[in-house]
Coordinates of C-alpha atoms and ligand atoms in Angstrom, one line a residue:
M167 CA 153.0 -177.4 141.0
T168 CA 154.1 -178.4 137.5
G169 CA 155.2 -174.8 136.7
G170 CA 157.7 -174.6 139.6
A171 CA 159.1 -178.1 139.0
W172 CA 159.5 -177.3 135.3
K173 CA 161.4 -174.1 136.0
E174 CA 163.7 -176.0 138.4
L175 CA 164.3 -178.6 135.8
V176 CA 165.1 -176.0 133.1
D177 CA 167.6 -174.4 135.5
E178 CA 169.3 -177.7 136.0
V179 CA 169.4 -178.5 132.3
A180 CA 170.5 -175.0 131.3
T181 CA 173.4 -175.2 133.8
A182 CA 174.4 -178.7 132.7
T183 CA 174.4 -177.8 129.0
E184 CA 175.5 -174.2 129.3
L185 CA 172.3 -173.2 127.4
S186 CA 172.2 -169.7 125.9
Q187 CA 169.6 -167.3 127.3
P188 CA 167.3 -167.5 124.2
W189 CA 167.1 -171.3 124.3
R190 CA 166.6 -171.2 128.1
S191 CA 163.6 -168.8 127.6
A192 CA 162.2 -171.2 124.9
F193 CA 162.4 -174.1 127.3
E194 CA 160.8 -172.1 130.1
D195 CA 158.0 -171.0 127.8
V196 CA 157.3 -174.4 126.3
P197 CA 156.9 -177.0 129.1
R198 CA 156.8 -180.5 127.8
A199 CA 153.7 -181.2 129.9
R200 CA 151.9 -179.4 127.1
Y201 CA 153.1 -182.0 124.5
V202 CA 153.2 -185.3 126.4
P203 CA 150.0 -187.4 126.0
D204 CA 147.8 -188.3 128.9
D205 CA 149.0 -191.9 129.0
V206 CA 152.7 -192.6 129.4
F207 CA 154.6 -195.8 130.2
V208 CA 157.2 -196.7 132.8
P209 CA 159.1 -200.0 133.1
E210 CA 157.6 -202.4 135.6
P211 CA 160.3 -203.0 138.2
G212 CA 161.5 -206.6 138.4
T213 CA 159.7 -207.7 135.2
P214 CA 162.0 -207.3 132.2
R215 CA 160.4 -205.6 129.2
A216 CA 157.1 -205.1 130.9
Y217 CA 155.6 -201.6 131.2
R218 CA 152.9 -200.0 133.4
T219 CA 150.7 -197.1 132.2
V220 CA 150.8 -193.9 134.1
A221 CA 147.6 -191.9 133.3
R222 CA 147.5 -188.2 133.8
H223 CA 143.9 -188.3 135.1
T224 CA 144.3 -191.1 137.6
E225 CA 147.9 -190.6 138.7
P226 CA 148.4 -186.8 138.2
E227 CA 151.3 -186.4 140.6
E228 CA 153.3 -189.3 139.2
W229 CA 152.6 -188.2 135.6
A230 CA 153.7 -184.6 136.4
A231 CA 156.8 -185.9 138.1
L232 CA 157.7 -187.8 135.0
V233 CA 157.3 -185.0 132.6
C234 CA 159.2 -182.6 134.9
S235 CA 162.0 -185.1 135.2
K236 CA 165.3 -185.4 133.4
A237 CA 164.3 -188.7 131.9
Q238 CA 163.0 -189.6 128.5
V239 CA 159.2 -190.4 128.8
V240 CA 157.9 -193.3 126.8
T241 CA 154.7 -192.3 124.9
Q242 CA 154.0 -195.3 122.6
L243 CA 154.6 -199.0 122.9
T244 CA 154.4 -201.5 119.9
P245 CA 155.0 -205.2 119.9
S246 CA 158.6 -206.3 119.2
P247 CA 158.9 -208.1 115.8
F248 CA 161.2 -210.7 117.7
D249 CA 158.9 -211.9 120.4
G250 CA 155.9 -209.6 120.6
A251 CA 157.0 -207.9 123.9
P252 CA 156.0 -204.3 124.2
T253 CA 158.8 -202.1 122.9
P254 CA 159.0 -198.2 123.1
S255 CA 158.4 -196.8 119.6
S256 CA 157.9 -193.1 120.5
S257 CA 158.9 -190.9 123.4
S258 CA 159.5 -187.4 124.6
S259 CA 163.3 -187.3 124.6
A260 CA 165.2 -186.4 127.7
P261 CA 165.3 -182.6 128.1
E262 CA 169.1 -182.5 128.5
A263 CA 169.6 -184.4 125.2
V264 CA 167.1 -182.1 123.5
A265 CA 168.9 -179.0 124.8
R266 CA 172.3 -180.3 123.7
M267 CA 171.0 -181.1 120.2
L268 CA 169.3 -177.8 119.8
A269 CA 172.4 -176.0 121.0
L270 CA 174.5 -178.0 118.5
L271 CA 172.1 -177.2 115.7
D272 CA 172.4 -173.5 116.6
P273 CA 170.0 -172.2 114.1
A274 CA 169.5 -168.4 113.6
P275 CA 166.0 -167.1 114.3
G276 CA 164.2 -167.2 111.0
A277 CA 166.2 -170.3 109.8
R278 CA 164.3 -173.0 108.0
V279 CA 164.5 -176.2 110.0
L280 CA 163.4 -179.7 109.1
D281 CA 162.6 -181.7 112.3
L282 CA 162.5 -185.4 111.6
G283 CA 160.7 -187.8 113.9
S284 CA 158.2 -185.4 115.5
G285 CA 157.3 -187.8 118.4
T286 CA 155.2 -185.6 120.7
G287 CA 155.9 -182.4 118.8
W288 CA 157.7 -180.8 121.8
T289 CA 161.1 -180.3 120.0
A290 CA 159.3 -178.7 117.0
A291 CA 157.5 -176.4 119.4
L292 CA 160.7 -175.4 121.1
L293 CA 162.3 -174.6 117.7
A294 CA 159.3 -172.5 116.7
R295 CA 159.4 -170.6 120.1
F296 CA 163.1 -169.9 119.3
G297 CA 161.9 -168.3 116.1
T298 CA 162.7 -170.8 113.4
L299 CA 160.4 -171.9 110.6
V300 CA 159.8 -175.6 111.3
V301 CA 158.7 -178.5 109.1
T302 CA 158.3 -181.6 111.3
M303 CA 157.7 -185.1 110.0
E304 CA 156.4 -188.2 111.8
S305 CA 155.8 -191.7 110.2
D306 CA 153.2 -193.0 112.7
P307 CA 149.9 -191.6 111.4
E308 CA 148.2 -191.4 114.8
L309 CA 151.2 -189.6 116.3
A310 CA 151.4 -187.3 113.3
A311 CA 147.8 -186.3 113.7
Q312 CA 148.3 -185.6 117.4
V313 CA 151.3 -183.4 116.7
R314 CA 149.3 -181.4 114.1
A315 CA 146.7 -180.7 116.8
R316 CA 149.3 -179.8 119.4
V317 CA 151.4 -177.4 117.4
I318 CA 148.3 -175.5 116.1
D319 CA 149.0 -172.4 118.2
C320 CA 152.8 -172.2 117.6
Q321 CA 154.2 -169.0 116.2
P322 CA 155.7 -168.9 113.7
P323 CA 153.4 -171.7 112.5
V324 CA 154.8 -175.2 112.4
T325 CA 154.1 -177.4 109.3
A326 CA 153.4 -180.9 110.8
L327 CA 153.5 -183.7 108.2
H328 CA 152.9 -187.4 108.2
G329 CA 155.6 -189.2 106.2
D330 CA 158.8 -191.2 106.0
A331 CA 161.5 -188.9 107.3
T332 CA 164.3 -190.8 105.4
L333 CA 162.9 -189.1 102.3
G334 CA 163.0 -185.6 103.9
H335 CA 160.6 -183.1 102.5
P336 CA 161.9 -181.7 99.2
D337 CA 158.9 -179.3 98.7
A338 CA 160.2 -176.9 101.3
A339 CA 164.0 -177.4 100.7
P340 CA 166.6 -176.1 100.9
Y341 CA 166.8 -176.0 104.7
D342 CA 169.3 -174.3 106.9
A343 CA 169.3 -177.2 109.3
V344 CA 168.0 -180.7 109.9
H345 CA 167.3 -182.0 113.4
V346 CA 166.8 -185.7 113.7
G347 CA 164.9 -187.2 116.7
F348 CA 165.8 -190.9 116.1
S349 CA 169.0 -192.8 115.8
V350 CA 170.5 -193.9 112.4
R351 CA 173.4 -196.0 111.3
E352 CA 173.0 -194.9 107.6
I353 CA 172.5 -191.3 106.6
P354 CA 170.0 -190.9 103.8
G355 CA 171.6 -189.0 100.9
T356 CA 168.3 -187.1 100.4
W357 CA 168.9 -185.2 103.7
I358 CA 172.3 -183.9 102.4
G359 CA 170.6 -182.8 99.1
Q360 CA 167.9 -180.8 101.0
V361 CA 170.3 -178.7 103.1
R362 CA 172.0 -175.6 101.7
P363 CA 175.8 -175.5 101.6
G364 CA 177.1 -174.5 105.1
G365 CA 173.8 -175.8 106.7
R366 CA 173.9 -178.3 109.5
L367 CA 172.5 -181.7 110.4
V368 CA 172.3 -182.9 114.0
M369 CA 171.4 -186.6 114.7
P370 CA 171.9 -189.5 117.0
F371 CA 174.1 -191.9 115.2
G372 CA 175.1 -195.3 116.3
T373 CA 176.1 -198.9 115.5
L374 CA 174.4 -202.1 116.5
F375 CA 177.4 -202.6 118.8
S376 CA 177.1 -199.2 120.5
N377 CA 174.1 -197.0 119.7
T378 CA 175.4 -194.0 121.5
G379 CA 176.8 -191.1 119.3
L380 CA 175.6 -187.6 118.8
L381 CA 176.7 -186.3 115.4
R382 CA 176.8 -182.9 113.8
L383 CA 177.5 -182.6 110.1
T384 CA 178.0 -179.5 108.0
V385 CA 177.2 -179.5 104.3
R386 CA 180.3 -178.7 102.2
E387 CA 180.3 -175.8 99.7
D388 CA 179.9 -178.2 96.8
G389 CA 176.6 -179.4 98.4
Q390 CA 177.6 -183.1 97.7
V391 CA 179.0 -184.1 101.1
A392 CA 178.3 -183.4 104.7
E393 CA 180.9 -184.1 107.4
G394 CA 181.6 -183.5 111.0
R395 CA 182.4 -185.0 114.4
F396 CA 180.7 -186.6 117.3
H397 CA 179.7 -184.4 120.2
G398 CA 179.3 -186.7 123.2
G399 CA 176.8 -189.4 123.7
A400 CA 173.1 -189.9 123.0
M401 CA 170.8 -192.9 123.3
F402 CA 167.8 -192.7 121.0
M403 CA 165.4 -195.3 119.5
W404 CA 166.3 -196.4 116.0
E405 CA 164.7 -195.0 112.9
R406 CA 161.8 -197.3 112.3
G407 CA 163.3 -198.7 109.1
Q408 CA 166.7 -199.3 110.7
R409 CA 165.5 -201.5 113.6
P410 CA 167.4 -204.8 113.8
S411 CA 165.6 -207.8 112.3
W412 CA 165.7 -211.6 112.5
A413 CA 167.9 -213.9 110.5
Q414 CA 168.8 -217.6 110.9
A415 CA 172.1 -218.1 112.7
V416 CA 174.6 -220.5 111.1
T417 CA 174.3 -224.0 112.7
D418 CA 177.7 -225.4 111.7
D419 CA 179.9 -226.7 114.5
P420 CA 181.8 -223.7 115.7
E421 CA 185.6 -223.3 115.7
R422 CA 187.0 -223.2 119.2
A423 CA 190.1 -221.4 120.5
A424 CA 191.5 -219.3 123.3
S425 CA 190.8 -215.6 123.1
A426 CA 193.6 -213.1 122.6
L427 CA 191.7 -210.6 124.8
D428 CA 189.7 -210.6 128.0
P429 CA 186.1 -209.7 126.9
R430 CA 185.8 -207.4 129.9
T431 CA 188.8 -205.3 128.5
L432 CA 187.1 -205.0 125.1
L433 CA 183.8 -203.8 126.7
A434 CA 185.4 -201.9 129.6
T435 CA 184.5 -198.3 128.6
G436 CA 182.0 -196.5 126.4
A437 CA 184.9 -195.3 124.3
S438 CA 186.2 -198.9 123.7
R439 CA 182.7 -200.1 122.8
W440 CA 182.2 -197.1 120.5
A441 CA 185.5 -197.6 118.6
V442 CA 185.0 -201.3 118.2
G443 CA 181.4 -200.7 116.9
L444 CA 182.6 -198.4 114.2
Q445 CA 184.7 -201.2 112.7
V446 CA 182.5 -204.3 113.0
P447 CA 179.5 -203.7 110.7
G448 CA 176.3 -205.4 111.6
V449 CA 177.5 -206.9 114.9
T450 CA 175.4 -206.9 118.0
W451 CA 176.4 -208.3 121.4
D452 CA 174.8 -209.2 124.7
P453 CA 175.6 -211.1 127.9
V454 CA 174.0 -214.5 128.2
A455 CA 174.3 -217.5 130.5
A456 CA 174.6 -221.1 129.2
D457 CA 175.7 -224.4 130.8
G458 CA 177.0 -222.5 133.9
D459 CA 179.1 -220.1 131.9
R460 CA 178.8 -216.4 131.7
L461 CA 179.1 -215.7 128.0
L462 CA 179.5 -212.7 125.8
R463 CA 177.6 -213.4 122.6
L464 CA 178.1 -211.6 119.3
W465 CA 176.0 -212.1 116.1
C466 CA 175.5 -210.5 112.7
T467 CA 173.5 -210.2 109.5
D468 CA 174.9 -213.1 107.7
G469 CA 174.2 -215.6 110.5
S470 CA 177.8 -215.5 111.9
W471 CA 178.0 -215.7 115.7
A472 CA 180.6 -216.0 118.4
T473 CA 180.6 -216.6 122.1
V474 CA 183.3 -215.9 124.6
A475 CA 183.3 -217.4 128.1
V476 CA 183.8 -214.4 130.3
D477 CA 185.6 -216.3 133.1
R478 CA 187.5 -218.8 130.9
W479 CA 188.3 -216.6 127.9
N480 CA 192.0 -217.7 127.7
K481 CA 191.3 -221.5 127.9
P482 CA 191.6 -223.5 124.6
D483 CA 187.8 -223.5 124.2
G484 CA 187.1 -220.0 125.6
V485 CA 185.8 -218.7 122.2
A486 CA 183.4 -220.4 119.8
Q487 CA 182.9 -218.9 116.4
S488 CA 180.7 -220.0 113.5
G489 CA 179.7 -218.6 110.1
P490 CA 181.4 -216.7 107.3
R491 CA 182.8 -214.0 109.7
H492 CA 184.9 -214.6 112.7
L493 CA 183.2 -212.0 114.8
W494 CA 185.3 -212.2 118.0
D495 CA 188.5 -212.0 116.0
E496 CA 187.2 -208.9 114.2
A497 CA 186.2 -207.3 117.5
C498 CA 189.7 -208.0 119.0
E499 CA 191.4 -206.6 115.9
A500 CA 189.2 -203.4 116.1
W501 CA 190.0 -203.1 119.8
S502 CA 193.8 -203.4 119.1
W503 CA 193.6 -200.7 116.4
W504 CA 191.9 -198.4 118.9
D505 CA 194.4 -199.3 121.6
G506 CA 197.3 -198.7 119.2
K507 CA 195.9 -195.2 118.4
G508 CA 196.1 -194.3 122.1
R509 CA 192.5 -195.1 122.9
P510 CA 190.9 -192.0 121.4
G511 CA 187.5 -190.8 122.9
R512 CA 184.3 -190.6 120.9
N513 CA 184.6 -186.9 120.0
R514 CA 187.8 -187.5 118.0
F515 CA 185.7 -189.6 115.5
G516 CA 183.7 -188.2 112.7
V517 CA 181.6 -189.1 109.7
S518 CA 181.5 -188.1 106.0
A519 CA 178.2 -188.7 104.3
D520 CA 177.3 -188.0 100.6
R521 CA 174.2 -187.5 98.5
G522 CA 174.4 -191.0 97.2
G523 CA 173.8 -192.4 100.7
S524 CA 177.5 -193.5 101.3
C525 CA 178.8 -192.9 104.7
R526 CA 182.3 -193.5 106.3
A527 CA 183.8 -192.9 109.7
W528 CA 187.2 -191.3 110.4
L529 CA 189.5 -190.4 113.2
D530 CA 190.6 -186.8 113.7
S531 CA 190.2 -185.9 110.0
P532 CA 188.2 -187.0 107.0
R533 CA 191.6 -188.0 105.5
F534 CA 192.0 -190.9 108.0
T535 CA 189.2 -193.3 107.3
L536 CA 188.7 -196.1 109.8
P537 CA 189.6 -199.7 108.9
G538 CA 186.3 -201.7 108.5
A539 CA 183.0 -200.5 107.0
L540 CA 180.1 -198.9 108.9
D541 CA 176.9 -200.7 109.5
S542 CA 174.3 -201.0 106.8
T543 CA 170.6 -201.4 107.6
A544 CA 170.3 -205.1 106.7
H545 CA 170.8 -206.6 110.1
S546 CA 169.9 -209.7 112.0
R547 CA 169.3 -211.3 115.3
P548 CA 170.1 -215.0 115.8
A549 CA 167.1 -217.4 115.6
T550 CA 169.2 -220.2 117.0
P551 CA 171.8 -218.3 119.0
L552 CA 173.9 -220.9 120.9
P553 CA 175.1 -224.4 120.2
S554 CA 173.7 -225.4 123.5
G555 CA 170.2 -224.6 122.2
R556 CA 169.4 -222.1 124.9
S557 CA 166.7 -219.7 124.2
N558 CA 167.4 -216.2 122.9
S559 CA 167.2 -214.0 125.9
A560 CA 168.6 -211.0 124.1
T561 CA 167.0 -207.6 124.3
G562 CA 169.7 -205.8 122.3
P563 CA 169.3 -202.3 120.9
R564 CA 165.7 -201.5 120.0
Ligands
SAM530 C1 162.4 -190.2 120.3 S1 161.0 -189.8 119.3 C2 161.2 -188.1 119.0 C3 160.9 -187.2 120.1 C4 160.6 -185.8 119.7 N1 161.8 -185.1 119.4 C5 159.8 -185.0 120.8 O1 160.2 -184.0 121.1 O2 158.8 -185.6 121.3 C6 161.4 -190.5 117.8 C7 160.2 -190.5 116.8 O3 160.7 -190.7 115.5 C8 159.7 -191.4 114.8 N2 160.3 -192.0 113.6 C9 161.1 -193.1 113.5 N3 161.4 -193.4 112.3 C10 160.8 -192.5 111.5 C11 160.7 -192.2 110.1 N4 161.4 -193.0 109.2 N5 160.0 -191.2 109.6 C12 159.4 -190.4 110.5 N6 159.4 -190.5 111.8 C13 160.1 -191.6 112.3 C14 159.1 -192.3 115.8 O4 157.8 -192.7 115.3 C15 159.1 -191.5 117.0 O5 157.9 -190.8 117.2

């Protein structure tokens, strides 16, 4: 049953992503059922942030349907540092996202590929089946051991390592390509230094405002800088060291004013959220309810926060802002810049990253750097989020 369902899924994915025949064959030959563990986790309907285990041995049909589906399959849960709630910390990525990333990476058979964030090992196995020489790295020791066991029969052999992927693996450098299986908002300079000039890096790249970009960089001939554009969207879990963390929110009385912009306009499309996120470093948002108002809440690393009343945004007290940064003003300014540029879509943006770890975003060409800096990894979540003292119900990016 799994074989037919897998073939059907590969057909669907191949059509949607215009996958080349060699990659299509690799997907057909390496079903993810071989790599996904026996216990996987699905969200419990109606109970936010709760998961139910689907075990291969007791619910074989449900398990098989999950691994033959287009969805990402959660394979590990760990307690959230915010409130202890179970949070996905590893998964088998959605087949269509994997196919798009591998097609973007476009390695030649025989290429040396560094695969970062092994997860289940499925992507590494696909790369090997395609004929590349793969080194894969996973920071979770248990997962890394499982991957080592699962890729044992791969040809050419896969080197499966336990380690922190942000350091890369200099022993086997230079690589022709780096494939990253988690999302980042800072690009480690070590990665650039371990790829040959002309080599590629493909990674999910996001901001705390919008963790949704898929980025391909090419290392310049001087070997010092890698740059390239976004190629559509991708939603991946954060690199473990770049997960958002707690900080104390500023408790001063907020400044109140009318908003210049309807918050629904600012958040209207994926493109608007994306463009704003590239210009408001460290800022996260979520919708909350307080004192009968629907609020949009923003917060950031240094304790600054803002709320905007969604239905009363243009009233004199529609916006409350506190802390060293005026987050809502920044977001409105970022939106106006994007609007003034004719509302460019995500794929017109790109990033330049260097061996020193610096990273900047641009529009259309590396010559046109965006106003505002990109996120850095020191980020926060408000401990005391609202002046009304309501509890923090945020889930935010994880
Ligand atoms: C979405 S999963 C990757 C899925 C994988 N491509 C597959 O085919 O199963 C992301 C993985 O990255 C790992 N990870 C996150 N940060 C890491 C780091 N700094 N070093 C190594 N692995 C990391 C996580 O533990 C997780 O297993």
